[in-house]
Coordinates of C-alpha atoms in Angstrom, one line a residue:
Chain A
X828 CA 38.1 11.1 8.9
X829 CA 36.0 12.9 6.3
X830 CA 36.3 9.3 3.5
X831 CA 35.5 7.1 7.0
X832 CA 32.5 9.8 7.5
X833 CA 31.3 9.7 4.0
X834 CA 31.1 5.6 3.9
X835 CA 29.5 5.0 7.1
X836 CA 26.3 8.3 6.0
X837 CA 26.4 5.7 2.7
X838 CA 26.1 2.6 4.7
X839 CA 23.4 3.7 6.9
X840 CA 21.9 4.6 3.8
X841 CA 19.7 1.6 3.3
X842 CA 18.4 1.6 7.2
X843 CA 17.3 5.0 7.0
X844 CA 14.7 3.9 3.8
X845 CA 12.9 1.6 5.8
X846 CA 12.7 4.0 8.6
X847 CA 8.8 5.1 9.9
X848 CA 7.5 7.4 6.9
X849 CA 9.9 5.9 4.7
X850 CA 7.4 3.0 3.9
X851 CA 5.1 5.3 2.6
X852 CA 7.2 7.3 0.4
X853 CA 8.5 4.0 -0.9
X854 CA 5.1 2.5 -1.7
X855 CA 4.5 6.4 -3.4
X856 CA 7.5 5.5 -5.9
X857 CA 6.0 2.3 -6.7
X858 CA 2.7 3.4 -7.6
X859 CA 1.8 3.6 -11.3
X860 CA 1.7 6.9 -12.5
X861 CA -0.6 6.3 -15.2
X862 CA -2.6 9.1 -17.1
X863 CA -6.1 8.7 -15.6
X864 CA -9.3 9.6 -17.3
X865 CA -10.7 12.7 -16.0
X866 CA -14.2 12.3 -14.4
X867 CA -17.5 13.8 -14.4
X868 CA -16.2 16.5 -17.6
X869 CA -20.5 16.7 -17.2
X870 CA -22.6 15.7 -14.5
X871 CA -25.1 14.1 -17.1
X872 CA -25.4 13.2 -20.9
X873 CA -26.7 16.4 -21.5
X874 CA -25.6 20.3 -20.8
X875 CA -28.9 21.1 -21.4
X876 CA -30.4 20.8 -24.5
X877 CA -26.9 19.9 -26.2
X878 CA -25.9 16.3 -25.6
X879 CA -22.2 16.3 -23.4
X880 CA -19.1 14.1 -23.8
X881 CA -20.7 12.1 -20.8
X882 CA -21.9 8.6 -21.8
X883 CA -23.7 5.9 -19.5
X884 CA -21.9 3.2 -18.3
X885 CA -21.9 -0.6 -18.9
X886 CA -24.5 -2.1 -17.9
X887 CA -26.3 1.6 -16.9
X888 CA -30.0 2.5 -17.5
X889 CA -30.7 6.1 -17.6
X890 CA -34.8 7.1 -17.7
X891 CA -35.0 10.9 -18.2
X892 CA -38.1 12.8 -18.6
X893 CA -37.6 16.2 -19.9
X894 CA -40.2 18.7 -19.5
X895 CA -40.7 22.2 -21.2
X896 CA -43.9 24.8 -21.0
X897 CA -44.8 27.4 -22.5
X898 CA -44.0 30.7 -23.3
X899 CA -43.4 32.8 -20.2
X900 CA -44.8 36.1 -22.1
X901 CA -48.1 34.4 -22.6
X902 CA -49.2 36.1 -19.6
X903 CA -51.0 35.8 -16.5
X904 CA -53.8 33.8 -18.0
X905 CA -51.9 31.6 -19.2
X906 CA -49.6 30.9 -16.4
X907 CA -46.6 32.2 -17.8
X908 CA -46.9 29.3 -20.2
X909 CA -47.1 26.5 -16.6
X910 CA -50.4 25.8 -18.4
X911 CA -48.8 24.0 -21.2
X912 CA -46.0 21.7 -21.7
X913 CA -44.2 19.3 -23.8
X914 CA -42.7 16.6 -22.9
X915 CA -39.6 13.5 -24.1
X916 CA -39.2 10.5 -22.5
X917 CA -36.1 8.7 -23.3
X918 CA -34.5 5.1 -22.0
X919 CA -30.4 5.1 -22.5
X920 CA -28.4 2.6 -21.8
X921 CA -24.6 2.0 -21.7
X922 CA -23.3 -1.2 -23.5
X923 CA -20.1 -0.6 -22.6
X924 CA -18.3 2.5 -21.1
X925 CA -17.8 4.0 -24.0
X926 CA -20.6 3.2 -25.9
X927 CA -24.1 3.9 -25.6
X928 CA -27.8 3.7 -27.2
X929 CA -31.3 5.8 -26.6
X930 CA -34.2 5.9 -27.9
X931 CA -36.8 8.8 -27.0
X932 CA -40.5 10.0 -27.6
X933 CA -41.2 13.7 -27.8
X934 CA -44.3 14.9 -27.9
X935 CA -43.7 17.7 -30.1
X936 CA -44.2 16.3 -34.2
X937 CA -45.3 13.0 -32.1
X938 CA -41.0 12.4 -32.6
X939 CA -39.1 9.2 -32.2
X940 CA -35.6 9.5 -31.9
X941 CA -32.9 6.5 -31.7
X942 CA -28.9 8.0 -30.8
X943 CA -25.9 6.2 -30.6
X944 CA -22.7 7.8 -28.6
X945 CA -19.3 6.9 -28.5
X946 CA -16.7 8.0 -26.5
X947 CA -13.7 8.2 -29.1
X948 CA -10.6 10.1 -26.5
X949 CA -11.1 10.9 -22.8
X950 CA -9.2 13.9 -21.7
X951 CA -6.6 12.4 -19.2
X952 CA -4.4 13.6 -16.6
X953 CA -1.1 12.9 -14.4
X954 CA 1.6 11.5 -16.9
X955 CA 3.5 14.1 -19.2
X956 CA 1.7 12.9 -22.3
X957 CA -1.5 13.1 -21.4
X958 CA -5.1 14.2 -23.7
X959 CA -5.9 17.5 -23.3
X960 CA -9.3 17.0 -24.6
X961 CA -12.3 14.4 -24.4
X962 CA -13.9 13.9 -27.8
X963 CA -17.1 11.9 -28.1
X964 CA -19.4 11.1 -31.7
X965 CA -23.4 11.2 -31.7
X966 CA -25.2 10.6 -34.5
X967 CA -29.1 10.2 -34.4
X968 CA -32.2 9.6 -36.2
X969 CA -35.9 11.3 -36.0
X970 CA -38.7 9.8 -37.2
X971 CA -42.0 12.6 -36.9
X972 CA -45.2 10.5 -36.5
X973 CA -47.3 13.2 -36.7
X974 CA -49.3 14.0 -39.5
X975 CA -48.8 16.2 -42.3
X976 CA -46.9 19.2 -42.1
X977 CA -49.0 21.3 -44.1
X978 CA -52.6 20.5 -44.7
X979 CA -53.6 18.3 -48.3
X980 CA -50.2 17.1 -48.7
X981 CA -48.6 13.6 -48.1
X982 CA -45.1 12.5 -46.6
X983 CA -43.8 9.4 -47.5
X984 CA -41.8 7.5 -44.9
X985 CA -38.9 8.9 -45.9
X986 CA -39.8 12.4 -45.6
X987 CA -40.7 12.3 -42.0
X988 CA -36.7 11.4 -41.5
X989 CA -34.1 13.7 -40.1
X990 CA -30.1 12.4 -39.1
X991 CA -28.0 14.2 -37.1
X992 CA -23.8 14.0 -36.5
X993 CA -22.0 15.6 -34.2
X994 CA -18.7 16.2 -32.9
X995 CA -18.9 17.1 -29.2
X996 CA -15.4 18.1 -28.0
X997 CA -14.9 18.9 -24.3
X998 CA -12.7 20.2 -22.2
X999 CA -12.8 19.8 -18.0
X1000 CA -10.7 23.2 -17.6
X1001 CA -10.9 22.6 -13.8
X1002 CA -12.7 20.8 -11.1
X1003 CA -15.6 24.2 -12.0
X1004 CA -15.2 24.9 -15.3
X1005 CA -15.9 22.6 -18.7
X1006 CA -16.6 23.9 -22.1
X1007 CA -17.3 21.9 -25.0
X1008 CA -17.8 22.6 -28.8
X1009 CA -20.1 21.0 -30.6
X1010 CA -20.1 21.1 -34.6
X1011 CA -23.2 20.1 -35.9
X1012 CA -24.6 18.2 -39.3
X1013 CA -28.4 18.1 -39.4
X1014 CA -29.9 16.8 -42.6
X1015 CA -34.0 16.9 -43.5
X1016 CA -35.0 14.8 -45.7
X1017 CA -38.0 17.0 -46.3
X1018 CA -37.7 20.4 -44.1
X1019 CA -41.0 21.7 -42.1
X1020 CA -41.0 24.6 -44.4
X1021 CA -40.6 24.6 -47.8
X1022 CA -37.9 27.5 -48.6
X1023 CA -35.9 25.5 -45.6
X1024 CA -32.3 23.9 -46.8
X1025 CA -32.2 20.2 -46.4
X1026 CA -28.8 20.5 -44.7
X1027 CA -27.8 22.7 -42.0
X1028 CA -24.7 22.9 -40.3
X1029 CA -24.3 24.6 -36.9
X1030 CA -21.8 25.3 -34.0
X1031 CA -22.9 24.6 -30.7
X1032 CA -20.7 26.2 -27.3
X1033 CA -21.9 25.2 -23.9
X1034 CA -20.6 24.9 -20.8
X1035 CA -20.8 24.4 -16.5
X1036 CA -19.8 26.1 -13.8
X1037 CA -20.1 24.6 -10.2
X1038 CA -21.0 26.4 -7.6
X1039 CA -20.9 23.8 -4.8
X1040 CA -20.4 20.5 -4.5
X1041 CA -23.7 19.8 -5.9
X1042 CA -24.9 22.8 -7.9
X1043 CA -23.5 23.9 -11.2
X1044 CA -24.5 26.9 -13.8
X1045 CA -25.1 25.3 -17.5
X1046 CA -25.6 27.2 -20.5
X1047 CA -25.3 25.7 -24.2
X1048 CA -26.1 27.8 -27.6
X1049 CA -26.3 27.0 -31.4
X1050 CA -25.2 29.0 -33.8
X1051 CA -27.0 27.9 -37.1
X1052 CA -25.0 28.3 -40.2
X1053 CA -28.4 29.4 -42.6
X1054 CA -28.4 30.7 -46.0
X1055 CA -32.1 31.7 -45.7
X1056 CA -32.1 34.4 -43.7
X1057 CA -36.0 34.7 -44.1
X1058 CA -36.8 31.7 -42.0
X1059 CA -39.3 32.3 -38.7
X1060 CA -36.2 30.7 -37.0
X1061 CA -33.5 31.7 -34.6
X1062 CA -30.5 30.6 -32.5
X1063 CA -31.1 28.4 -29.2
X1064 CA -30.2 29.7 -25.9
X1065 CA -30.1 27.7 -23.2
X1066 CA -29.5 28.8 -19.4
X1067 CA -29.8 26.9 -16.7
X1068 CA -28.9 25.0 -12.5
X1069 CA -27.9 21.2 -12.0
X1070 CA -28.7 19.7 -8.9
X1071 CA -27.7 16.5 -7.9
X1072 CA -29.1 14.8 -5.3
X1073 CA -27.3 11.5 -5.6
X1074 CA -29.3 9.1 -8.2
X1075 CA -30.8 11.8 -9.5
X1076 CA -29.9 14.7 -11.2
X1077 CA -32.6 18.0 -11.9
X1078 CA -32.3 20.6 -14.6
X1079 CA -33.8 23.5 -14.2
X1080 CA -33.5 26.3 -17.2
X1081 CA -34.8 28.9 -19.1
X1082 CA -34.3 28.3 -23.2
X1083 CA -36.2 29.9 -26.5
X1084 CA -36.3 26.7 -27.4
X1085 CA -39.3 24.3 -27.4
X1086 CA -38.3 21.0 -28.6
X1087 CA -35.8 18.8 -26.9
X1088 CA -34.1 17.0 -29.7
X1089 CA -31.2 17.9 -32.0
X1090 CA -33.9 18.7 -35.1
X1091 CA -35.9 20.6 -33.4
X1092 CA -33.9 22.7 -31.0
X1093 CA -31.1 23.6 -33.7
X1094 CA -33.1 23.7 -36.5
X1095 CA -36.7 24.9 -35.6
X1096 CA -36.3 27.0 -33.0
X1097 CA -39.2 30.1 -33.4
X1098 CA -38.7 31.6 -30.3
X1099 CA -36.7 34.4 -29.2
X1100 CA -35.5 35.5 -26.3
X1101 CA -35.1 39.3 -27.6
X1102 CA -39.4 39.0 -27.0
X1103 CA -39.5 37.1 -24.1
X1104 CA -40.3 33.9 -25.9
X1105 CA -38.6 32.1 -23.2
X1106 CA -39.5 28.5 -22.2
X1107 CA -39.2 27.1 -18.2
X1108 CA -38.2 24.1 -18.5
X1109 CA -36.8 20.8 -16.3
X1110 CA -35.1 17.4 -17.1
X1111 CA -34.8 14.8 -14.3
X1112 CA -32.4 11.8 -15.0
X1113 CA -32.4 8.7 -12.8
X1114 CA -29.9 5.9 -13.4
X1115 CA -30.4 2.4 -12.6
X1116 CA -27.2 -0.2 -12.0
X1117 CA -28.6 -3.2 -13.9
X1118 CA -24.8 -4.5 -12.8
X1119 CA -25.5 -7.3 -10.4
X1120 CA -21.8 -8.3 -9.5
X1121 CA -22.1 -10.9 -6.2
X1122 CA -18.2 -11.3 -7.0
X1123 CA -17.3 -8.2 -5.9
X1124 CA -17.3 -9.4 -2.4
X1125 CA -15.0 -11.8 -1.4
X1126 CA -17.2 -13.2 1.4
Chain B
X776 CA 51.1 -2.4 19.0
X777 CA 49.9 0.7 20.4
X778 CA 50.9 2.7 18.1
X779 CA 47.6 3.1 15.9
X780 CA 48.1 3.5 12.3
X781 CA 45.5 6.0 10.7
X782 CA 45.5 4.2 7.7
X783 CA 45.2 0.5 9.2
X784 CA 41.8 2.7 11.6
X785 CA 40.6 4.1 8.0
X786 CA 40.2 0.6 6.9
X787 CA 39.2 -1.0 10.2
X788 CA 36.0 1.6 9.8
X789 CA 35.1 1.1 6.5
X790 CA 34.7 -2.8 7.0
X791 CA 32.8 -1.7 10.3
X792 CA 30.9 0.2 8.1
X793 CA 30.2 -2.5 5.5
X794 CA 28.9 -4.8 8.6
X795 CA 26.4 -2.7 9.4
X796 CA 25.5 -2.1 6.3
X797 CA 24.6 -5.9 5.5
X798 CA 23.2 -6.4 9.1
X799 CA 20.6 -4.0 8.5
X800 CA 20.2 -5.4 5.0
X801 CA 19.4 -9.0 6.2
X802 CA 17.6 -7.6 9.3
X803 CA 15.0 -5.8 7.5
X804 CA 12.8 -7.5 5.9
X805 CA 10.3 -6.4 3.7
X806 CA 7.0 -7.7 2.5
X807 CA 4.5 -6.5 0.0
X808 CA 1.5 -6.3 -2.5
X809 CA 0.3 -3.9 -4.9
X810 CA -3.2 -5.8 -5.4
X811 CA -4.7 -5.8 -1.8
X812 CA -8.2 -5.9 -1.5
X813 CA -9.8 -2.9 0.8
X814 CA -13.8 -3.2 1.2
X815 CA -16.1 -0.9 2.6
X816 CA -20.0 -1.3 3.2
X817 CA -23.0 1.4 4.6
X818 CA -26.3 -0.2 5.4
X819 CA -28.7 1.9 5.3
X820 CA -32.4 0.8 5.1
X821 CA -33.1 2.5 1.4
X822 CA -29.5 1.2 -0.1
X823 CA -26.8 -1.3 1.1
X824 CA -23.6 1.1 -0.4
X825 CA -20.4 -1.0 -0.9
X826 CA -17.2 -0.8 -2.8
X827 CA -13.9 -2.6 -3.5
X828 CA -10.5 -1.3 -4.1
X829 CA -8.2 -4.1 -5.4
X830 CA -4.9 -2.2 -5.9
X831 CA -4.3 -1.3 -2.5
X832 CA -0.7 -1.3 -1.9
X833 CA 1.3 -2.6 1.6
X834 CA 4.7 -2.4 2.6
X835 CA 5.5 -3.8 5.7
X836 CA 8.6 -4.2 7.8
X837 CA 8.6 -7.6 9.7
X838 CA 11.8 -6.6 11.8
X839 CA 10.2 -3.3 13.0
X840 CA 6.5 -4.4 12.8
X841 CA 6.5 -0.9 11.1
X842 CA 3.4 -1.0 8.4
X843 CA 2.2 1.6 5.5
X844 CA -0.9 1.2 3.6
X845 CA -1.6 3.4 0.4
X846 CA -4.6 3.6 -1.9
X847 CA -6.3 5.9 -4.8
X848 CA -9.4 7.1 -4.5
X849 CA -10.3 6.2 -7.9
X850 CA -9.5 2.8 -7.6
X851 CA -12.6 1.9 -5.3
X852 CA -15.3 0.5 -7.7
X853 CA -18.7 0.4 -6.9
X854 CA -21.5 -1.6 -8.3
X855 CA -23.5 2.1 -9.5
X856 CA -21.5 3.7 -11.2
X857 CA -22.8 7.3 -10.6
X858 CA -22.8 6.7 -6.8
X859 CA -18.9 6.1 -8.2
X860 CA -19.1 9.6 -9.6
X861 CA -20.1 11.0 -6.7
X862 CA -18.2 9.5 -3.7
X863 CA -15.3 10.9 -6.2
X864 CA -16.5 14.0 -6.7
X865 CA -18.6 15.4 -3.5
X866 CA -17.7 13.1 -0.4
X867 CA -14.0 12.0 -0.9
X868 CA -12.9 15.0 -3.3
X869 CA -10.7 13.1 -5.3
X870 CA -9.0 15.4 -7.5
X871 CA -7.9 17.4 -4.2
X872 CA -7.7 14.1 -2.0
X873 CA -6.3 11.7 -5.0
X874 CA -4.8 9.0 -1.8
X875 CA -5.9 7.2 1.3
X876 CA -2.8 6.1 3.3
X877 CA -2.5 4.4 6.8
X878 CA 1.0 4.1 8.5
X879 CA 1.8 2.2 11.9
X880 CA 3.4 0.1 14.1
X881 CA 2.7 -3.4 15.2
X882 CA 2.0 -3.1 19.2
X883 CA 3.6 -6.8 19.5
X884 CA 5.6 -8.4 16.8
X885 CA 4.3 -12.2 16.3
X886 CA 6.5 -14.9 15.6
X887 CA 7.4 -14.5 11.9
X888 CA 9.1 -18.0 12.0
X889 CA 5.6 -20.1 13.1
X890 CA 2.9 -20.8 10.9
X891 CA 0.0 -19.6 12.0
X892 CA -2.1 -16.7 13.2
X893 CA -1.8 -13.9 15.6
X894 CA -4.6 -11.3 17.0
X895 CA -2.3 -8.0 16.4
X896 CA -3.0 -4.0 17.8
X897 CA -1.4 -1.4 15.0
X898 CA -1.1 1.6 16.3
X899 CA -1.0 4.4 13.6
X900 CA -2.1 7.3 11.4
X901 CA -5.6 6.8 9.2
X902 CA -5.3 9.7 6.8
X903 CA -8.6 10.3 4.8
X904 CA -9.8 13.3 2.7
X905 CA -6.4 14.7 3.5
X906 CA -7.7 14.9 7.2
X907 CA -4.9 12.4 9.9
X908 CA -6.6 10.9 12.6
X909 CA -4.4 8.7 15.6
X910 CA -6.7 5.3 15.4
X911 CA -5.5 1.6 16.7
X912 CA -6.6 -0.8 14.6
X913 CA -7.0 -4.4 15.3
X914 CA -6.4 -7.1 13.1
X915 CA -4.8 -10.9 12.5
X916 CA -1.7 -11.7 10.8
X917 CA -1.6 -15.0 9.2
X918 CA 2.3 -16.6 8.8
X919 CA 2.2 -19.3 5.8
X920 CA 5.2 -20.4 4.1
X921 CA 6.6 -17.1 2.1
X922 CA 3.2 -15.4 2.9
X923 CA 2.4 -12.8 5.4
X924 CA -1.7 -11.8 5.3
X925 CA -3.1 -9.0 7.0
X926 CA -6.5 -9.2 8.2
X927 CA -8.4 -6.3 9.6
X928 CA -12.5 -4.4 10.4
X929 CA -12.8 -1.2 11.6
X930 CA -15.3 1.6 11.3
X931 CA -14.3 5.3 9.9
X932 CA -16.6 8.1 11.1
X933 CA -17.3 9.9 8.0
X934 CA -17.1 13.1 10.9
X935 CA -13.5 12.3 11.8
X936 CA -12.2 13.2 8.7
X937 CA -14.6 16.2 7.4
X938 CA -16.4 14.2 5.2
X939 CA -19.6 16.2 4.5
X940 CA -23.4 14.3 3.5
X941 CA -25.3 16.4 2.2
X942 CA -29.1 17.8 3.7
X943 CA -30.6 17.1 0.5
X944 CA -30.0 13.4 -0.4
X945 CA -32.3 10.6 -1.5
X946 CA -30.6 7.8 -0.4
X947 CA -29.1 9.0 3.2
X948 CA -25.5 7.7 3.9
X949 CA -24.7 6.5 7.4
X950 CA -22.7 7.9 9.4
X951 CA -19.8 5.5 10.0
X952 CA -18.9 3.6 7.0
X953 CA -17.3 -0.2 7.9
X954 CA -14.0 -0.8 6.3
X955 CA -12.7 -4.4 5.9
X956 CA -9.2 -5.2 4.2
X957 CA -7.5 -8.5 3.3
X958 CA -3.7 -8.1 2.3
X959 CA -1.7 -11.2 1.1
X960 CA 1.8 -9.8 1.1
X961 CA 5.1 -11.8 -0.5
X962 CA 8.7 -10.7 0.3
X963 CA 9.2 -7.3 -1.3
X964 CA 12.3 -7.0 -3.7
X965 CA 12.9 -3.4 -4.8

């Protein structure tokens, strides 16, 4: 009785998979359970100042106008610095997902920077083996239009250069919480100041925390690795909100920090936030779809 | 005659056994795809939305007209890639809510023998953003040679399954989203 009752719980095995829920589970076992690429590490290519792991996608045009004023300790007759302001403009583009160009215009040192970024891992999750961390190259060149640096003296082309490399290496901790590092190499051809080192190297930490579904904390810092410890210059500090209001995204901080490229922010940063030399300022991106698939319909 | 030998029943049962085993082997039959195509579209007067999912995945069971649909998330592409990002990350919750699944019965079974096509009712679960609604969905089966396809148009109200759009959007999302699907499925060996 117990072999007959054994067989016949085997035999009615195969009925009771293709029982009601059973179809689902089945289709559940059939599904690939490839590592997948985790998304949105950063809501945009930047943290703040600090360039993220982010990159646009193929075929993606990103206009971003970045905005910062003055000082906020230049006092009520001034505006808290609203009366002032600098300002990039920058075009990006993605030409494929992992790889993307930009090209900006600061007004600060009249600046024209070109980047490139390329996404070299993407932190992954799901399978047993997957990347624990996303790990994306920049590197960058500055040209400074503006005139003469100190007054009587001449720059060649090549002077006015400045390249930056960087190693930005994220993290998406949870669906809240991303931190990435970002060790810097920022060479002058010719410094603003003269006792300046040609190279600097600097560690950058930076990070988001959302808040809601739409809002997220972002701070980023530089730690500059100086020998010259005589320099007018100090660390950036950034601190700062990300809003997203689908197609757009605002940024809204507070930084010691003037200028809104790599050069300027790590390596000629004069203000300090010990003396209130603190900075309101905004970047808004918008991103275009230049993408004009008809196929993806089939009718 | 009568007298019944407990070995000669043991046996007796266990080719029983094996019967119904292969009856229910032959009688269900299973068809399938891994690569259906699910569609969805908002008009809205700023921005048409729309987005294709290719790797759906259907089982279906032509004996019991039982039917399961199963999706990722992730897997719907849309022509704007942030309005990707962000159907991921703040309307559909992904990470939390990595599946969409549908399971349900076939009201009245067509003719799986005739070529041709059948106006169907399913009745069944729609399970979106981890929220189960009851729906009946209506749809056509087409029978062609080995192939079974699945044709169906309904509307999911973003409401019915605690989708939240947010107060400050630029481009406002309607309120019921139109969902067409188009499932070619072959016969299903495991």
């Amino acid at each position: 009785m117990h072999v007959l009752r054994t067989v016949f719980l085997f035999c009615a095995l195969p009925a009771a998979v293709l029982a009601q829920d059973d179809l689902l589970d089945e289709l559940e076992k059939q599904a690939d359970g490839k590592p997948q690429p985790v998304s949105a590490t950063f809501k945009s290519t930047r943290i703040i100042n600090v360039q993220s792991v982010e990159t646009m996608k193929r075929n993606h045009l990103d206009f971003r106008i970045s905005h910062r004023f003055g000082r906020l300790n230049s006092g009520a007759k001034e505006f808290f610095g609203l009366d002032q302001a600098v300002m990039r403009l920058g075009f990006e583009y993605g030409i494929t997902d992992d790889l993307m160009v930009g090209v900006g215009r600061s007004g600060e040192q009249k600046a024209y920077d070109f980047f490139g970024k390329y996404k070299l891992l993407k932190q992954t999750t799901g399978a047993a083996q997957s990347m624990p961390i996303s790990v994306t190259l920049f590197g960058s060149a500055v040209i400074r239009t503006q005139e003469s640096f100190v007054p009587g003296e001449t720059y060649s082309f090549q002077d006015k250069l400045t390249y930056t490399g960087q190693l930005l290496i994220a993290r998406k901790f949870s669906e809240r919480l991303s931190l990435q590092l970002t060790p810097t190499y920022l060479y002058r051809n010719r410094p603003e100041l003269s006792n300046d080192e040609n190279l600097l190297l600097a560690m950058g930490v930076g990070g988001r925390l959302k808040v809601s579904r739409r809002v997220s904390i972002n701070a980023d810092y530089f730690y500059a690795f100086r020998e010259n410890n005589n320099l007018p210059y100090y660390n950036s500090l950034a601190l700062g909100v990300d809003i997203e209001t689908g197609g757009h995204v605002f940024s809204l901080h507070f930084t010691n920090s003037l200028g809104m490229i790599e050069k300027q922010f790590i390596g000629e940063t004069t203000g300090s936030w010990g003396k209130g030399d603190i900075h309101y300022g905004f970047n808004i991106s918008r991103t275009f779809s230049l993408d004009r698939k008809k196929k993806l319909l089939p009718n | 005659m009568t007298n019944i030998n407990p070995k000669n029943w043991c046996l007796n049962g266990l080719l029983f056994s094996f019967l119904c085993c292969f009856s229910t082997l032959t009688q269900a039959q299973l068809y399938a795809t891994s690569t259906g195509q699910t569609n969805f579209f908002s008009e809205t007067p700023a921005e048409n939305i729309r987005a294709v999912n290719t790797k759906t995945q259907v089982l279906l069971n032509t004996t019991t007209g039982e039917i399961a649909v199963r999706m990722n998330v992730r897997d719907f592409h849309f022509p704007n890639k942030l309005m990707e990002e962000h159907f991921n990350e703040n309307y559909l919750e992904s990470e939390k809510y990595p599946t969409s699944t549908f399971k349900g019965k076939i009201t009245k079974l067509p003719d799986w023998t005739q070529n041709g096509t059948t106006d169907v009712r399913v009745d069944g679960t729609l399970l979106i953003h981890g929220k189960e609604q009851p729906r009946t969905l209506t749809g056509k089966i087409s029978v062609q040679e080995k192939n079974i396809t699945l044709t169906t148009d309904f509307e999911v109200a973003l409401k019915d399954h605690q989708i939240d759009v947010p107060k400050i959007v630029f481009v406002k999302i309607a309120q019921v989203i139109d969902v067409k699907a188009n499932y070619i499925l072959t016969p299903y060996r495991r």
